[in-house]
Coordinates of C-alpha atoms in Angstrom, one line a residue:
M124 CA 0.0 0.0 0.0
D125 CA 1.1 3.7 -0.6
A126 CA 1.8 6.1 2.2
P127 CA -1.8 7.9 2.0
R128 CA -3.4 4.5 2.1
Y129 CA -1.7 3.9 5.5
L130 CA -3.1 7.1 6.7
T131 CA -6.6 6.3 5.6
V132 CA -6.5 2.8 7.2
L133 CA -5.3 4.3 10.4
R134 CA -8.2 6.8 10.3
E135 CA -11.0 4.4 9.4
S136 CA -9.8 1.5 11.6
G137 CA -9.2 3.9 14.5
T138 CA -12.5 5.5 14.2
L139 CA -14.2 2.1 13.8
L140 CA -12.6 1.1 17.1
A141 CA -13.9 4.0 18.8
D142 CA -17.4 3.9 17.5
A143 CA -17.6 0.1 18.5
A144 CA -16.4 0.7 21.9
Q145 CA -19.1 3.1 22.8
D146 CA -21.9 0.8 24.1
R147 CA -20.0 -2.0 25.9
P148 CA -16.9 -0.5 27.4
H149 CA -16.5 -3.3 29.9
A150 CA -17.0 -6.2 27.5
H151 CA -14.3 -9.0 27.7
V152 CA -11.9 -9.0 24.6
P153 CA -11.6 -12.7 23.9
T154 CA -8.4 -12.3 21.6
C155 CA -6.6 -10.1 24.1
P156 CA -8.0 -12.1 27.3
E157 CA -6.5 -9.9 29.9
W158 CA -8.3 -6.9 28.7
N159 CA -11.9 -5.5 28.4
V160 CA -12.8 -3.0 25.6
N161 CA -11.8 0.0 27.7
D162 CA -8.3 -1.6 28.2
L163 CA -8.0 -2.1 24.7
V164 CA -8.9 1.4 23.8
W165 CA -6.3 2.6 26.2
H166 CA -3.6 0.4 24.9
V167 CA -4.2 1.5 21.3
G168 CA -4.4 5.3 22.4
E169 CA -1.2 5.1 24.5
T170 CA 0.5 3.3 21.4
H171 CA -0.5 6.0 19.1
H172 CA 0.8 8.6 21.7
F173 CA 4.2 7.0 21.9
W174 CA 4.6 6.8 18.1
R175 CA 3.3 10.3 17.4
T176 CA 5.9 11.5 19.9
I177 CA 8.7 9.8 18.0
V178 CA 7.5 10.8 14.7
S179 CA 7.2 14.5 15.8
G180 CA 10.8 14.5 16.8
A181 CA 9.7 15.4 20.4
V182 CA 11.8 12.6 21.8
R183 CA 14.4 10.6 19.7
D184 CA 13.8 7.1 21.2
P185 CA 12.0 5.6 24.4
D186 CA 15.0 6.6 26.6
D187 CA 15.0 10.2 25.4
G188 CA 12.5 11.6 28.2
Y189 CA 9.4 9.8 26.8
V190 CA 6.6 10.4 29.5
R191 CA 3.8 7.9 29.2
P192 CA 0.5 9.7 29.6
E193 CA -2.0 9.0 32.5
R194 CA -4.9 6.7 31.8
P195 CA -8.0 8.8 31.6
E196 CA -11.0 8.1 33.7
D197 CA -13.4 5.6 32.0
E198 CA -15.8 8.5 31.3
D199 CA -13.1 10.4 29.5
L200 CA -11.4 7.7 27.7
L201 CA -13.0 7.8 24.4
S202 CA -12.7 11.4 23.9
W203 CA -9.0 11.3 24.9
Y204 CA -8.5 8.3 22.3
R205 CA -10.4 10.2 19.5
D206 CA -8.5 13.4 20.2
G207 CA -5.2 11.5 20.3
L208 CA -6.1 9.6 16.9
A209 CA -6.7 13.2 15.3
E210 CA -3.3 14.6 16.6
T211 CA -1.5 11.2 15.4
L212 CA -3.0 11.6 11.8
T213 CA -2.0 15.5 11.8
V214 CA 1.6 14.5 13.0
F215 CA 1.9 11.6 10.5
T216 CA 0.6 13.7 7.5
G217 CA 3.2 16.5 8.3
V218 CA 6.4 14.3 8.3
D219 CA 7.9 12.8 5.1
P220 CA 7.7 9.1 5.3
A221 CA 11.5 9.0 4.4
E222 CA 12.6 10.9 7.4
P223 CA 14.8 9.0 9.8
R224 CA 13.2 7.9 13.0
W225 CA 14.0 5.5 15.8
T226 CA 12.0 2.3 15.6
W227 CA 12.7 -1.1 17.2
A228 CA 13.1 -2.7 13.6
P229 CA 15.8 -2.6 11.0
Q230 CA 13.8 -0.1 9.0
K231 CA 14.4 3.2 10.8
D232 CA 12.1 5.9 9.3
A233 CA 8.7 7.4 9.6
A234 CA 7.2 5.1 6.8
F235 CA 7.7 2.1 9.1
I236 CA 5.8 3.7 11.8
R237 CA 2.8 4.7 9.6
R238 CA 2.7 1.0 8.3
R239 CA 2.9 -0.4 11.8
M240 CA 0.3 2.1 13.3
A241 CA -2.0 1.3 10.4
Q242 CA -1.7 -2.4 10.8
E243 CA -1.8 -2.6 14.6
T244 CA -5.0 -0.3 14.6
A245 CA -6.6 -2.4 12.1
V246 CA -6.0 -5.6 13.9
H247 CA -7.1 -4.2 17.3
A248 CA -10.2 -2.7 15.7
W249 CA -11.0 -6.4 14.6
D250 CA -10.3 -7.5 18.2
L251 CA -12.9 -5.0 19.5
L252 CA -15.5 -5.7 16.8
N253 CA -14.9 -9.5 17.5
A254 CA -15.5 -8.8 21.3
V255 CA -18.9 -6.9 20.5
G256 CA -20.1 -9.5 18.1
R257 CA -19.6 -7.5 14.8
A258 CA -16.4 -8.8 13.4
G259 CA -15.9 -9.2 9.6
P260 CA -12.9 -9.6 7.4
L261 CA -10.2 -7.1 7.1
P262 CA -10.1 -5.3 3.9
A263 CA -8.1 -7.3 1.4
D264 CA -5.3 -4.9 0.5
V265 CA -4.8 -4.1 4.2
A266 CA -4.6 -7.8 5.3
A267 CA -2.2 -8.7 2.3
D268 CA 0.1 -5.9 3.4
G269 CA -0.4 -7.0 7.0
V270 CA 0.7 -10.6 6.1
D271 CA 3.8 -9.2 4.4
E272 CA 4.7 -7.0 7.3
F273 CA 4.3 -9.8 9.8
L274 CA 6.6 -12.0 7.7
G275 CA 9.1 -9.3 7.3
F276 CA 9.4 -8.1 10.9
F277 CA 7.9 -10.5 13.3
L278 CA 9.4 -13.7 12.4
G279 CA 12.6 -13.7 14.7
L280 CA 11.4 -10.7 16.6
R281 CA 13.1 -11.7 19.8
E282 CA 16.4 -12.0 17.7
T283 CA 15.9 -8.6 16.1
L284 CA 15.4 -7.1 19.6
G285 CA 18.5 -8.7 20.9
L286 CA 16.5 -10.8 23.5
P287 CA 17.1 -14.5 24.6
T288 CA 15.7 -16.9 21.9
E289 CA 14.7 -20.4 22.0
P290 CA 16.2 -22.4 19.2
V291 CA 13.8 -22.6 16.3
R292 CA 12.6 -26.1 15.4
S293 CA 12.5 -27.2 12.0
V294 CA 9.9 -25.6 10.2
G295 CA 10.6 -26.9 6.7
S296 CA 9.1 -24.7 3.8
V297 CA 5.5 -23.1 3.8
L298 CA 3.8 -21.4 1.0
L299 CA 1.1 -18.9 1.9
S300 CA -1.3 -17.9 -0.9
A301 CA -4.0 -15.2 -0.7
T302 CA -6.7 -16.5 -2.8
D303 CA -8.5 -13.0 -3.0
T304 CA -5.4 -10.7 -3.8
G305 CA -3.0 -13.2 -5.7
H306 CA -0.2 -12.7 -3.3
A307 CA 2.0 -15.5 -2.4
W308 CA 4.9 -15.9 0.3
T309 CA 7.4 -18.9 0.6
I310 CA 8.9 -19.1 4.1
D311 CA 11.6 -21.2 5.5
H312 CA 14.3 -21.2 8.1
T313 CA 17.8 -21.7 7.0
G314 CA 19.1 -22.9 10.4
E315 CA 20.1 -19.5 11.4
H316 CA 17.7 -16.9 9.7
W317 CA 14.3 -16.7 8.3
R318 CA 13.9 -16.4 4.6
V319 CA 10.8 -14.8 3.2
R320 CA 10.3 -14.9 -0.7
R321 CA 7.4 -12.9 -2.0
E322 CA 6.4 -15.4 -4.7
A323 CA 5.3 -19.0 -4.9
Y324 CA 7.8 -21.9 -4.7
R325 CA 7.7 -25.6 -4.1
A326 CA 7.0 -26.0 -0.4
G327 CA 6.3 -29.0 1.9
C328 CA 3.4 -27.1 3.4
A329 CA 0.7 -25.0 1.2
V330 CA -1.7 -22.7 3.1
Q331 CA -4.5 -21.1 1.0
A332 CA -7.0 -18.7 2.3
T333 CA -8.1 -15.1 2.0
A334 CA -5.5 -12.4 3.0
S335 CA -7.7 -11.6 5.9
E336 CA -7.9 -15.2 7.2
L337 CA -4.1 -15.6 6.8
L338 CA -3.4 -12.3 8.7
L339 CA -5.8 -13.2 11.5
A340 CA -4.2 -16.8 11.8
L341 CA -0.7 -15.5 12.0
W342 CA -1.7 -13.2 14.6
R343 CA -3.4 -16.0 16.5
R344 CA -6.6 -14.2 16.3
T345 CA -8.3 -17.2 14.8
G346 CA -7.5 -20.9 14.4
T347 CA -6.6 -22.8 11.3
E348 CA -10.0 -24.1 10.5
T349 CA -10.7 -21.5 7.6
L350 CA -7.6 -22.2 5.9
E351 CA -6.9 -25.1 3.4
I352 CA -3.7 -26.7 4.2
T353 CA -2.0 -29.4 2.2
G354 CA 1.1 -31.2 2.9
S355 CA 2.7 -30.9 6.3
A356 CA 0.3 -29.1 8.6
A357 CA 2.9 -29.5 11.4
S358 CA 5.1 -27.0 9.3
F359 CA 2.7 -24.4 9.6
D360 CA 2.0 -25.1 13.4
R361 CA 5.8 -24.8 13.9
L362 CA 5.9 -21.5 11.9
L363 CA 3.1 -20.0 14.1
A364 CA 4.9 -21.3 17.4
A365 CA 8.2 -19.8 16.2
A366 CA 6.6 -16.6 15.4
E367 CA 4.8 -16.3 18.8
T368 CA 8.0 -17.0 20.7
G369 CA 10.4 -15.0 18.7

């Protein structure tokens, strides 16, 4: 997706999240089991606050004087969140995506942050809609981009962050195919690093589904029931487990 599309996704998903939160603020969020709806709104709002502070240049990195906001009272939470979303969009719009910025990832620019916030907000909007019984598929282009981002940055994340890692069990090769967008990714582990190729190659396990179904399965929001898996299903299970633990 291009840079303006990320801003559109952030605005639309962020607004959808807030609108869905209005009527059932204390409903349990099954896909984030420690949270209720208000907790999820606070998490997303605080995440927006952190990243717009980085993008604006107000702080250079998390150790450069970043001050976490105080959580508003429940009756003020949604208005605080909506104001923060509007400010985030203003800040992101005003900064060239190519501008260097701190991130936890190898890609260190404002473009990474735009994409990350669009994707995080879209998935958390799904979490909230699911909690109130209104979940549907993510837009196909958003989901396909989300699969690409997940495979590019969240496989081996603990290694990227310099954290202790468990040895990766042999995954074999896994081909993911998005039936609605035509995107394909072939993933394997070389013994030291993950390799992701953005096209279809022969693999020991092939997984076909819509882009939304693939993304929600990768983020462990749903099971594998909606996926068409041929070959070694255990390879896909090991990929999910490796992604979950780093």
